[in-house]
Coordinates of C-alpha atoms in Angstrom, one line a residue:
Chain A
X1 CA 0.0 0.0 0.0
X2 CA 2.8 2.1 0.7
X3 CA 6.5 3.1 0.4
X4 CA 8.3 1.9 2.6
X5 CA 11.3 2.7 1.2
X6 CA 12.5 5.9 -0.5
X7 CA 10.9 9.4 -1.3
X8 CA 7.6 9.8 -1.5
X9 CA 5.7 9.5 -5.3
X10 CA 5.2 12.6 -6.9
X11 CA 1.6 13.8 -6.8
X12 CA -0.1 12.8 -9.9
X13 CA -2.7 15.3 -10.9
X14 CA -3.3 18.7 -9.8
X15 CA -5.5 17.9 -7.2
X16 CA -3.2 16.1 -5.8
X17 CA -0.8 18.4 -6.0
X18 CA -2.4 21.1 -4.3
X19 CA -3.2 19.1 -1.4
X20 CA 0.7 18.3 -1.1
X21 CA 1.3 21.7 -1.0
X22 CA -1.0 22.7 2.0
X23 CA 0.8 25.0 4.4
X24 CA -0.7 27.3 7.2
X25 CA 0.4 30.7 6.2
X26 CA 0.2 33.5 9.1
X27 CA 1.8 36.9 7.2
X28 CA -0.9 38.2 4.2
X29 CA -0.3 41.2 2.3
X30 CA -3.4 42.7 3.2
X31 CA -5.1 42.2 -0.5
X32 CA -8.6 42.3 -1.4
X33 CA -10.5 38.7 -1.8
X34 CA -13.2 40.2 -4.3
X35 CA -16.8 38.9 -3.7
X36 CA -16.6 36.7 -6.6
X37 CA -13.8 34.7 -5.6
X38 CA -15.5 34.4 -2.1
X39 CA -18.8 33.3 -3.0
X40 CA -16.8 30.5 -5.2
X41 CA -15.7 28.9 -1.9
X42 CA -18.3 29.2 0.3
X43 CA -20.4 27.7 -2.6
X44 CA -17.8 24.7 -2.8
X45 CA -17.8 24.4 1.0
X46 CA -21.6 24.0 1.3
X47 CA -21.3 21.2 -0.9
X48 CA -19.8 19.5 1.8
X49 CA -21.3 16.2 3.6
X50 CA -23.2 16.1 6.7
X51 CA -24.0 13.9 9.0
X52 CA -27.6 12.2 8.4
X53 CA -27.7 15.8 6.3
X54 CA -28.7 17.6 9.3
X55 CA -26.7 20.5 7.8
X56 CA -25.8 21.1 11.7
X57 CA -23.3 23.4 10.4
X58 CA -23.0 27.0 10.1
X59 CA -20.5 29.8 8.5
X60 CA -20.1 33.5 10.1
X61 CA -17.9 35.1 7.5
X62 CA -16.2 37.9 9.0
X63 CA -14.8 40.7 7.2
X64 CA -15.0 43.9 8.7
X65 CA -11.3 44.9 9.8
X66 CA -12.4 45.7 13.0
X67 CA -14.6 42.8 14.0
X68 CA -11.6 41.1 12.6
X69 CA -9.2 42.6 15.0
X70 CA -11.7 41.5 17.3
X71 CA -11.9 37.6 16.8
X72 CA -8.3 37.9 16.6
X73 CA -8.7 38.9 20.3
X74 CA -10.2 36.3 21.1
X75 CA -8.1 33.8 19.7
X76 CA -5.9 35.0 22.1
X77 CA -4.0 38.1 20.0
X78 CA -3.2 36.4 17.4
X79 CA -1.3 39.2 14.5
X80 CA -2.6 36.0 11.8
X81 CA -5.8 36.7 12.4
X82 CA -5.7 40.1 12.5
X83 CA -3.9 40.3 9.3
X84 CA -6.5 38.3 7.2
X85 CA -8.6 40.0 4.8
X86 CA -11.5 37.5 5.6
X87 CA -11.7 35.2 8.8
X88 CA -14.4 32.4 8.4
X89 CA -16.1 31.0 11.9
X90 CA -17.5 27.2 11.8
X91 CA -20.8 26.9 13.9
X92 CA -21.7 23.9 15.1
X93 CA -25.7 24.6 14.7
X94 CA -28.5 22.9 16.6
X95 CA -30.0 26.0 16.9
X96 CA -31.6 25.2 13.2
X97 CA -32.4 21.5 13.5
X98 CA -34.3 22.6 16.5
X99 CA -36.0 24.4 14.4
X100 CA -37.2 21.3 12.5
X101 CA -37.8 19.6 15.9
X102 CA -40.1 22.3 17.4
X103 CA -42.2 22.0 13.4
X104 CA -43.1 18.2 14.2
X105 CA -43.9 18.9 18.0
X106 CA -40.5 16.8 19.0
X107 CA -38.3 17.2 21.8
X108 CA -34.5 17.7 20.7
X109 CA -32.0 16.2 22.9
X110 CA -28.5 15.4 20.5
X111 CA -27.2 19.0 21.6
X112 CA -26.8 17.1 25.1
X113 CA -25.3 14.2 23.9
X114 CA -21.9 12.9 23.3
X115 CA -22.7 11.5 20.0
X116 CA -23.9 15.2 19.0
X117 CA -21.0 16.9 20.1
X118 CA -18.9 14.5 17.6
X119 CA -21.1 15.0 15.0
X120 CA -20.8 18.8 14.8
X121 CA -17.4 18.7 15.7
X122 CA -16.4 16.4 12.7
X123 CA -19.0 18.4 10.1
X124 CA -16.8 21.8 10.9
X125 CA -13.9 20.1 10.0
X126 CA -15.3 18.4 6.9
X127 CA -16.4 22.1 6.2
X128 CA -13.3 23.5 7.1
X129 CA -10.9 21.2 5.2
X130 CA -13.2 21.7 2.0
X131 CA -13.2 25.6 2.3
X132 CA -9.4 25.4 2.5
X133 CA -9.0 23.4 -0.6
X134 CA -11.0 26.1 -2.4
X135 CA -9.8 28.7 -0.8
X136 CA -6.0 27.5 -2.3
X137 CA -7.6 26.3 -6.1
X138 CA -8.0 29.9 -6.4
X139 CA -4.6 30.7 -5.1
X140 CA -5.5 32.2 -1.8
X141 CA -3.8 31.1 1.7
X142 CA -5.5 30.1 5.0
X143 CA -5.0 28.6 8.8
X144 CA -7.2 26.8 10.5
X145 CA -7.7 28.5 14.1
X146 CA -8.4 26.0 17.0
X147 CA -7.3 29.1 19.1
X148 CA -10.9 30.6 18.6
X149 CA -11.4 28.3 21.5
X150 CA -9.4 30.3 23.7
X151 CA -12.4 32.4 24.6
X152 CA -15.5 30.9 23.3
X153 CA -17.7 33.3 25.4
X154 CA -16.6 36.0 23.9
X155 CA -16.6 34.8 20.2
X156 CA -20.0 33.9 20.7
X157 CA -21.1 37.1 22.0
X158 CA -19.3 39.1 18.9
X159 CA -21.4 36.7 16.5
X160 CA -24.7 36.5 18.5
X161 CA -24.3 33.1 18.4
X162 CA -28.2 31.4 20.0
X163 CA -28.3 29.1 22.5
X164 CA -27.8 25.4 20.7
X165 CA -24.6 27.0 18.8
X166 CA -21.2 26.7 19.4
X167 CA -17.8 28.0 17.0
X168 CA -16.0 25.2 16.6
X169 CA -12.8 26.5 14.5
X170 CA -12.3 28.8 12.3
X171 CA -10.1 29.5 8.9
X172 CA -7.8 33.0 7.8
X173 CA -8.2 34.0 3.8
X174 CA -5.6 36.1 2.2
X175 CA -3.6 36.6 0.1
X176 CA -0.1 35.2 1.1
X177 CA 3.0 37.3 1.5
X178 CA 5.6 35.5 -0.6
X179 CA 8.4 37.0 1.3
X180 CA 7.0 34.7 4.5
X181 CA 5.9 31.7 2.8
X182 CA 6.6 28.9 4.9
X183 CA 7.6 25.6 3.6
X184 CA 5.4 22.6 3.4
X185 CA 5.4 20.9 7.0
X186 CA 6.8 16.6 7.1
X187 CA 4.5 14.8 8.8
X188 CA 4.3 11.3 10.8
X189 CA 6.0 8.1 8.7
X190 CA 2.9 7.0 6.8
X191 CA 3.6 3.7 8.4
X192 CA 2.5 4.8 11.8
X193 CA 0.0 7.0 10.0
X194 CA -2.3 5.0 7.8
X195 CA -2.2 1.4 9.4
X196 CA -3.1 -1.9 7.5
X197 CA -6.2 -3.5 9.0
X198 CA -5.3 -3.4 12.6
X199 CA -3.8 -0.2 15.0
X200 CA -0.2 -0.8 15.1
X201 CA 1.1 0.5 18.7
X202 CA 4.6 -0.6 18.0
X203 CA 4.4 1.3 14.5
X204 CA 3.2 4.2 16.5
X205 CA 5.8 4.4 18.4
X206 CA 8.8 4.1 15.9
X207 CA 7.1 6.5 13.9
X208 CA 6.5 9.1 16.9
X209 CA 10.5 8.5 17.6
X210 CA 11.4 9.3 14.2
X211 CA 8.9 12.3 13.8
X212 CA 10.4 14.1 16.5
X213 CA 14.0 13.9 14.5
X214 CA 12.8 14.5 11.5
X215 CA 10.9 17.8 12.7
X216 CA 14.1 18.9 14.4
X217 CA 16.3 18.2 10.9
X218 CA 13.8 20.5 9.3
X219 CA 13.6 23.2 11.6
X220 CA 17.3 23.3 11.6
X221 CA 16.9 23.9 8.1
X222 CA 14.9 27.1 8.6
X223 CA 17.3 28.5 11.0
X224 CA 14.7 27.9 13.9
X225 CA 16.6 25.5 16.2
X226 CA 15.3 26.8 19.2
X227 CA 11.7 25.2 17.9
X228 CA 10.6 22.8 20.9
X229 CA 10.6 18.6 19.3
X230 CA 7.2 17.4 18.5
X231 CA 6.8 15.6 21.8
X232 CA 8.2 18.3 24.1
X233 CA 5.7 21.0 22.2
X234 CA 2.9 18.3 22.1
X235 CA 3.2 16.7 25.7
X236 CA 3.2 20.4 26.9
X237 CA 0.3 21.7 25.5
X238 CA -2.0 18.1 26.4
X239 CA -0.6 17.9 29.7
X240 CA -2.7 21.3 30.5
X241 CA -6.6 22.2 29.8
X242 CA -4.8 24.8 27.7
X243 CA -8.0 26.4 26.6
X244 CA -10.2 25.8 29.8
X245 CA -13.1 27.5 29.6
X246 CA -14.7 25.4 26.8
X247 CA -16.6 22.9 28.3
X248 CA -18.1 25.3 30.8
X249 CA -19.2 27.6 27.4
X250 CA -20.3 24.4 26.1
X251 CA -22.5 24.1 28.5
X252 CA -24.1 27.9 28.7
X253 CA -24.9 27.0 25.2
X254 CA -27.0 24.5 26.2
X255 CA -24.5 21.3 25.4
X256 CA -24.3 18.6 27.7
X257 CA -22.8 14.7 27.9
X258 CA -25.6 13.4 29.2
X259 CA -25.6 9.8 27.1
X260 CA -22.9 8.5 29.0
X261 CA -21.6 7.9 32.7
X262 CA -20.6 11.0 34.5
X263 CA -21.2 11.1 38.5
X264 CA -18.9 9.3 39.3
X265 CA -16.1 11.0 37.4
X266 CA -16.1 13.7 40.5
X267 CA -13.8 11.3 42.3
X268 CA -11.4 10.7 39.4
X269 CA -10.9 14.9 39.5
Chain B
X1 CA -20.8 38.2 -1.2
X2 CA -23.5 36.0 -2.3
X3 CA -25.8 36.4 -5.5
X4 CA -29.2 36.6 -3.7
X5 CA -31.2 36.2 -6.8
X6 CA -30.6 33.9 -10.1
X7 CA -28.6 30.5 -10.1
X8 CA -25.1 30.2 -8.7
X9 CA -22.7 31.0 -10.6
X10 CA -20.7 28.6 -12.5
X11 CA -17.1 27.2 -10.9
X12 CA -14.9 29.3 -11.9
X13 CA -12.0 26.2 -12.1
X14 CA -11.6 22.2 -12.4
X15 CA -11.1 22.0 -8.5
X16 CA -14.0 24.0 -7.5
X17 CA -15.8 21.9 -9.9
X18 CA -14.4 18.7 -8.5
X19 CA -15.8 20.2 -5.5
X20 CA -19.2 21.3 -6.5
X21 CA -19.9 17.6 -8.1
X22 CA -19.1 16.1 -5.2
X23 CA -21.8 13.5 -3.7
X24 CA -22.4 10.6 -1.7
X25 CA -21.9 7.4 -3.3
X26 CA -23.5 4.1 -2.1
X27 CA -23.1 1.6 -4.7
X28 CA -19.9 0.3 -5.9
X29 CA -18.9 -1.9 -9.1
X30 CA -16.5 -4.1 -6.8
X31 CA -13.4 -3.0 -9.1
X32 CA -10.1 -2.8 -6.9
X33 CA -8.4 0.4 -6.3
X34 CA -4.6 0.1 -7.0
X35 CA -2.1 0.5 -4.5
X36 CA -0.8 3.1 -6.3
X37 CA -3.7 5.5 -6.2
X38 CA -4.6 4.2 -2.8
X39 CA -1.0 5.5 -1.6
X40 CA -1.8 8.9 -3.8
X41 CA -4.6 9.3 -1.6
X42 CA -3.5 8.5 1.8
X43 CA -0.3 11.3 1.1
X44 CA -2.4 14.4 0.7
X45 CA -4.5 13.2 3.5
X46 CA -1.8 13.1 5.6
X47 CA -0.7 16.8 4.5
X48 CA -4.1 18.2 6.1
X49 CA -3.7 19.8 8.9
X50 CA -3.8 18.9 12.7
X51 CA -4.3 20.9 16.1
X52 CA -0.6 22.6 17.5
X53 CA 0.7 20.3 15.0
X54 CA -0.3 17.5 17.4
X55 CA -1.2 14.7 14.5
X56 CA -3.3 13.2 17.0
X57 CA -5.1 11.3 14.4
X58 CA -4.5 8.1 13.1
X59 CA -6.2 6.2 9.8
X60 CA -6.9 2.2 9.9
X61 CA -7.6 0.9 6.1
X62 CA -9.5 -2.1 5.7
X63 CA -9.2 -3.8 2.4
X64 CA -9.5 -7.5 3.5
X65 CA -13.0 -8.1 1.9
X66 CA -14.1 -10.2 5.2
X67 CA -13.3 -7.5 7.0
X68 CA -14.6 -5.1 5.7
X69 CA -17.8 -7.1 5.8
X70 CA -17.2 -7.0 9.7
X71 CA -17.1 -3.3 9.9
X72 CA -20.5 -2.6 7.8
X73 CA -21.7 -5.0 10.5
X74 CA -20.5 -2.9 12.8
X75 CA -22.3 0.7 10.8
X76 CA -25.3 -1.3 11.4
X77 CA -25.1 -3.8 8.9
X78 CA -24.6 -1.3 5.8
X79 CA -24.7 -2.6 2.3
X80 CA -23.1 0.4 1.1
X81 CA -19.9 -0.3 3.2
X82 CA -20.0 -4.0 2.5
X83 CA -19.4 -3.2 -1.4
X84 CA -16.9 -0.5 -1.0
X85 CA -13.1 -1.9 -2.0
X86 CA -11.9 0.3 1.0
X87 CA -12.5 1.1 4.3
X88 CA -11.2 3.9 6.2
X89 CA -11.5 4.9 9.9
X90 CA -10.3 8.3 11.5
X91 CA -9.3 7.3 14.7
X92 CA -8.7 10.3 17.3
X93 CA -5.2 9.0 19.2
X94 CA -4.5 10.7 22.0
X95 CA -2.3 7.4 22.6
X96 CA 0.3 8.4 20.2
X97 CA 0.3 11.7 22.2
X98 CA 0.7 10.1 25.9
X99 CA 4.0 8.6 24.2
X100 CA 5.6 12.0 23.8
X101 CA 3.7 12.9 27.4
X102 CA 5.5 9.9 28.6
X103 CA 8.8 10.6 27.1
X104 CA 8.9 14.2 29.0
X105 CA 7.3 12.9 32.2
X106 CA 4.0 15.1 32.0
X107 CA 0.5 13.5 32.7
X108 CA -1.4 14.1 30.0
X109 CA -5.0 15.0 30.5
X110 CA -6.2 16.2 27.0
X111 CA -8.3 13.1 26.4
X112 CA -9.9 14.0 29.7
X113 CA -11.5 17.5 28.2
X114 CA -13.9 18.2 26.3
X115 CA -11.3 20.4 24.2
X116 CA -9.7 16.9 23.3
X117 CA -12.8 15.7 22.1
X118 CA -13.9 18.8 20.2
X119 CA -10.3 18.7 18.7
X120 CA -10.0 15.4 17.7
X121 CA -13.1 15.5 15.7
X122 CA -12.6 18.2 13.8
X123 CA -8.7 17.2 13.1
X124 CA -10.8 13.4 11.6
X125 CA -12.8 15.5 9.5
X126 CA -10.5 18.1 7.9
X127 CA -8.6 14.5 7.2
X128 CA -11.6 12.9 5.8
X129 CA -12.6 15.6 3.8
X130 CA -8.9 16.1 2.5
X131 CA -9.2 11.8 2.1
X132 CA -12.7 12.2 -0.1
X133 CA -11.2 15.2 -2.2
X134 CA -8.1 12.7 -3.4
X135 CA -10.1 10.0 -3.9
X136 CA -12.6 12.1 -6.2
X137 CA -9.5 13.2 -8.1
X138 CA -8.5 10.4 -9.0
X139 CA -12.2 9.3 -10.1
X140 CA -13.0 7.5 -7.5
X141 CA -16.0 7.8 -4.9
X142 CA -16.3 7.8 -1.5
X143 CA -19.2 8.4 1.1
X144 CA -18.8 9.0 4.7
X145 CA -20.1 6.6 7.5
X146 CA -20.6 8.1 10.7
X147 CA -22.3 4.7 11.4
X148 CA -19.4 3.6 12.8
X149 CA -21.0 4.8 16.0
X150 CA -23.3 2.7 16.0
X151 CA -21.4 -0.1 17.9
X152 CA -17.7 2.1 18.5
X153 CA -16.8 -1.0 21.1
X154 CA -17.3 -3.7 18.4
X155 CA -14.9 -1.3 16.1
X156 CA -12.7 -1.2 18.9
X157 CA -12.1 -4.3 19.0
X158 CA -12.1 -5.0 15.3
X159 CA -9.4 -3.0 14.7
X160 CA -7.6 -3.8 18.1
X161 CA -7.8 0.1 18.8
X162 CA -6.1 0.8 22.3
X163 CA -7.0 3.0 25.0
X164 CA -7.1 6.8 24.1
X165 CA -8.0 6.2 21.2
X166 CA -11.3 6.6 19.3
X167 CA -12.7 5.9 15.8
X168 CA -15.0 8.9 15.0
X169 CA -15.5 8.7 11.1
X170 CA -15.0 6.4 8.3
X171 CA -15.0 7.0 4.4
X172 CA -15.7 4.1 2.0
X173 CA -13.7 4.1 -1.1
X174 CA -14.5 2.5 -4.7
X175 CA -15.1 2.8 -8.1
X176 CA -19.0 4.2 -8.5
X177 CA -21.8 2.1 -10.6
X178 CA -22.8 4.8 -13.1
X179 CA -26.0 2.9 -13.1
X180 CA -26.4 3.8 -9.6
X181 CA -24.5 7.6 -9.4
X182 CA -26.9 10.3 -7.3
X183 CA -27.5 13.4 -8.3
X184 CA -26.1 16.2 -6.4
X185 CA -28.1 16.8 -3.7
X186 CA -29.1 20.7 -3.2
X187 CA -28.2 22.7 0.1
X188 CA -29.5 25.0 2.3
X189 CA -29.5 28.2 1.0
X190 CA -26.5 30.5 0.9
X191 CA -28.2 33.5 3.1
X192 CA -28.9 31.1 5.8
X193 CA -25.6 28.8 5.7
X194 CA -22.5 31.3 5.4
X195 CA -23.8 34.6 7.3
X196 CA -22.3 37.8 6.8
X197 CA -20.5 39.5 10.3
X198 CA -23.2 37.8 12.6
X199 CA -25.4 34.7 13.2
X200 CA -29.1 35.5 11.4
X201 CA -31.6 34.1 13.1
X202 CA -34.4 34.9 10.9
X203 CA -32.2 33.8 7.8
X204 CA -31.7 30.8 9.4
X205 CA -35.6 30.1 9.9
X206 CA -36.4 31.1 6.5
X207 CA -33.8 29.1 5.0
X208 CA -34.6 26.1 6.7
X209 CA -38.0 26.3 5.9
X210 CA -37.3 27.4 2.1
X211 CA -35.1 23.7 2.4
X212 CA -37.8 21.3 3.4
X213 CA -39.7 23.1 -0.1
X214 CA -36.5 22.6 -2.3
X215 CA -35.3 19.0 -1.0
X216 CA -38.9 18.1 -1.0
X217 CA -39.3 19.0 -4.7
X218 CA -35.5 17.0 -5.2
X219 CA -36.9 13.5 -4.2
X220 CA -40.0 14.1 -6.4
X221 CA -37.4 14.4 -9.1
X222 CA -35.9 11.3 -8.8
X223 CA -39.4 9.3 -8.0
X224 CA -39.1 9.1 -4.1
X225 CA -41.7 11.5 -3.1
X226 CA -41.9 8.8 -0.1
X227 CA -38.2 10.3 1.7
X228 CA -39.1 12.5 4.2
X229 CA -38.4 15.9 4.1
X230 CA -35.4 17.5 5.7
X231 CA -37.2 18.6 9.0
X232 CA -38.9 15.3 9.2
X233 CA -36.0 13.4 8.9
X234 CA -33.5 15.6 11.0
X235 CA -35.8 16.1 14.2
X236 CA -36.9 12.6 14.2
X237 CA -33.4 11.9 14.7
X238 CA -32.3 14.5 16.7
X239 CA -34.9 13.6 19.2
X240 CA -33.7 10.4 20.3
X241 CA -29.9 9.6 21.1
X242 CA -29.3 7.4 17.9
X243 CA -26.0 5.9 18.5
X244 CA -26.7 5.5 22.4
X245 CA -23.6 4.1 23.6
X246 CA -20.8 6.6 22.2
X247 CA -20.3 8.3 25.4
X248 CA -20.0 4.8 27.4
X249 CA -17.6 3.3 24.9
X250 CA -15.8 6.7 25.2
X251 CA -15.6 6.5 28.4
X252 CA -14.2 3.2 28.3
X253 CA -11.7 4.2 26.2
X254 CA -10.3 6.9 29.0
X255 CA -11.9 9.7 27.4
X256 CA -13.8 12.2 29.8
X257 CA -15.3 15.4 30.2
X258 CA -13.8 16.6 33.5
X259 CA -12.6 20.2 32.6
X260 CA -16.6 21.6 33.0
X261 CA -19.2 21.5 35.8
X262 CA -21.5 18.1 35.1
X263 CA -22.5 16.9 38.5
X264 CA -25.9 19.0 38.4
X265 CA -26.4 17.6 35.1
X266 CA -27.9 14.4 37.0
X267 CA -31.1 16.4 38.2
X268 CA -31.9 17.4 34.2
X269 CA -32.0 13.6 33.0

């Protein structure tokens, strides 16, 4: 199935090749994504599975500079947000299947369940991943930002965000500054990436070994030595709630976990 | 940003196109998809991003026809699995990350957030979507199974997944029966999907209610007037917790939702 052996195959279409390429560009030169270009991704993204095709999903598409400023503020001051000409926000949305639920008299309960804070969760990122790949057909740049979750609350109170909602991650769009464009990221040995039939633990662990040198070799390369390994950076950030009021947001916003075992978790606190 | 009157524009190139086109596909002619493009696929999957870097995501791919027979069991006994020539779980693995946790003597607690679960999902589906948009490159078709939630423990032990781990999504993979190819199935509208600045509560309603008209009028199309419409369909599974034993087999699986208040969740059962 794969190489184990040698450099990886070259891409073999264009598609392919563009997703090769993907990068997470932080510096834009402040250009103009015209309206055109913009409703040609959103239009791809919406084309984008569901789950059951609830369409839980929803897009707040930020692009006033100074609501822009502000979500970067959020996200903890991030400059690559602020420095985006657009930034998009993924909604998980049970706001509008309640909607359908309160039009055929039912009672809506997957916003408090486990299983329906998955399905949102991976429906952004189907959404996400999708607006991306439009975003670069077109020749723009994005990141996706996870650090919208850094203050939830106050996302959700720039966006007016209704009780059943919740901003899952969001994506940058710009225009990339050529003078900053980073090079394309290695990643984990596909071995101990995309396993044959069964989770390989042992393959796993080689792989997470030689990831960490591998990352190292290449940031050496890019003169940034003093770049933590991948496990130091990784085991630093999980070994902290590092963006700790989410769950308590969640849960203003009417989410709970209420499919599954949970009183007696107080004593494993 | 969006045309509110008139069709949508045409894509403006080949992967916004590829894009557009894309739809579910549940029947398969049974040819086999060469290691070759299969290893096409699985290397711009694995160029989509992940959270700080982390790569806390693995893939298991299940080609042996048995069992792949096992894991449509598994969705619930899915016909549209059992014909695919590959199967494809995300797995969220937070066990990879204890390893670097391990190797720098920090206890890692992500998996024990709901942060780490709202992470790993999104991370399986900006893979799966990256996955589906390879696959569709290369002519092939693919359709999401969230089934897999119906029985996660039996895929657990299918695929001998370990603790901190858990398989969220899968993606079938084959060549499509042009006898059997859907049409493109139409969306919510644009107004109430990608909102401009802030969440649109109104557009939201009249968009959801302008959907159950324009899906309903879909089906007719293709000589099912007997599907339900969207609102049927969504809140009559949105009021019950369809895959009831995700949060248990989570929880089995070491994953928890400690970093919020839940104890006086008990009195709203």
């Amino acid at each position: 199935m794969t190489s184990q052996t040698g450099p990886d195959p070259e891409p073999t279409n264009p598609v392919l090749a563009l997703l090769r390429e993907r990068r997470s560009v932080r510096v834009f030169t402040g250009e103009h994504v015209p309206d055109e270009d913009l409703e040609q991704i959103l239009l791809a993204t919406r084309q984008a599975p569901s789950s059951i095709n609830a369409e839980g999903l929803s897009l707040v598409v930020v692009r006033d500079p100074e609501r822009i400023r502000a979500v970067a503020e959020v996200a903890g001051g991030q400059p690559q947000v602020a420095g985006a000409d657009v930034v998009v926000v993924f909604v998980v949305d049970f706001h509008r299947t309640e909607m359908a639920a309160r039009l055929h008299r039912r009672q809506q309960v997957v916003e408090t369940s486990a299983e329906g804070v998955l399905v949102g969760a991976v429906d952004a990122g189907i959404a996400l991943a999708t607006f991306q790949t439009a975003a670069h057909s077109l020749g723009y740049a994005t990141t996706a930002i996870g650090g919208i979750r850094n203050n939830p609350a106050g996302l959700i109170e720039l966006l007016d965000l209704p009780r059943g909602t919740f901003p899952v991650v969001a994506s940058t769009l710009g225009v990339a500054d050529p003078a900053s464009l980073p090079r394309v990221k290695p990643r984990m040995p596909m071995a101990s990436y995309a396993m044959e039939e069964r989770y390989d633990p042992q393959a796993v662990a080689d792989g997470a070994r030689a990831y960490d040198e591998i990352l190292r070799a290449w940031w050496d390369e890019q003169g940034m030595a003093q770049m933590p390994t991948w496990s130091q950076d990784t085991s630093a950030r999980y070994s902290t709630y590092y963006y700790p009021t989410v769950a308590a947001t969640m849960r203003a916003q009417g989410f709970r976990f209420l499919d599954g075992p949970q009183d007696d978790d107080a004593e494993a606190r």
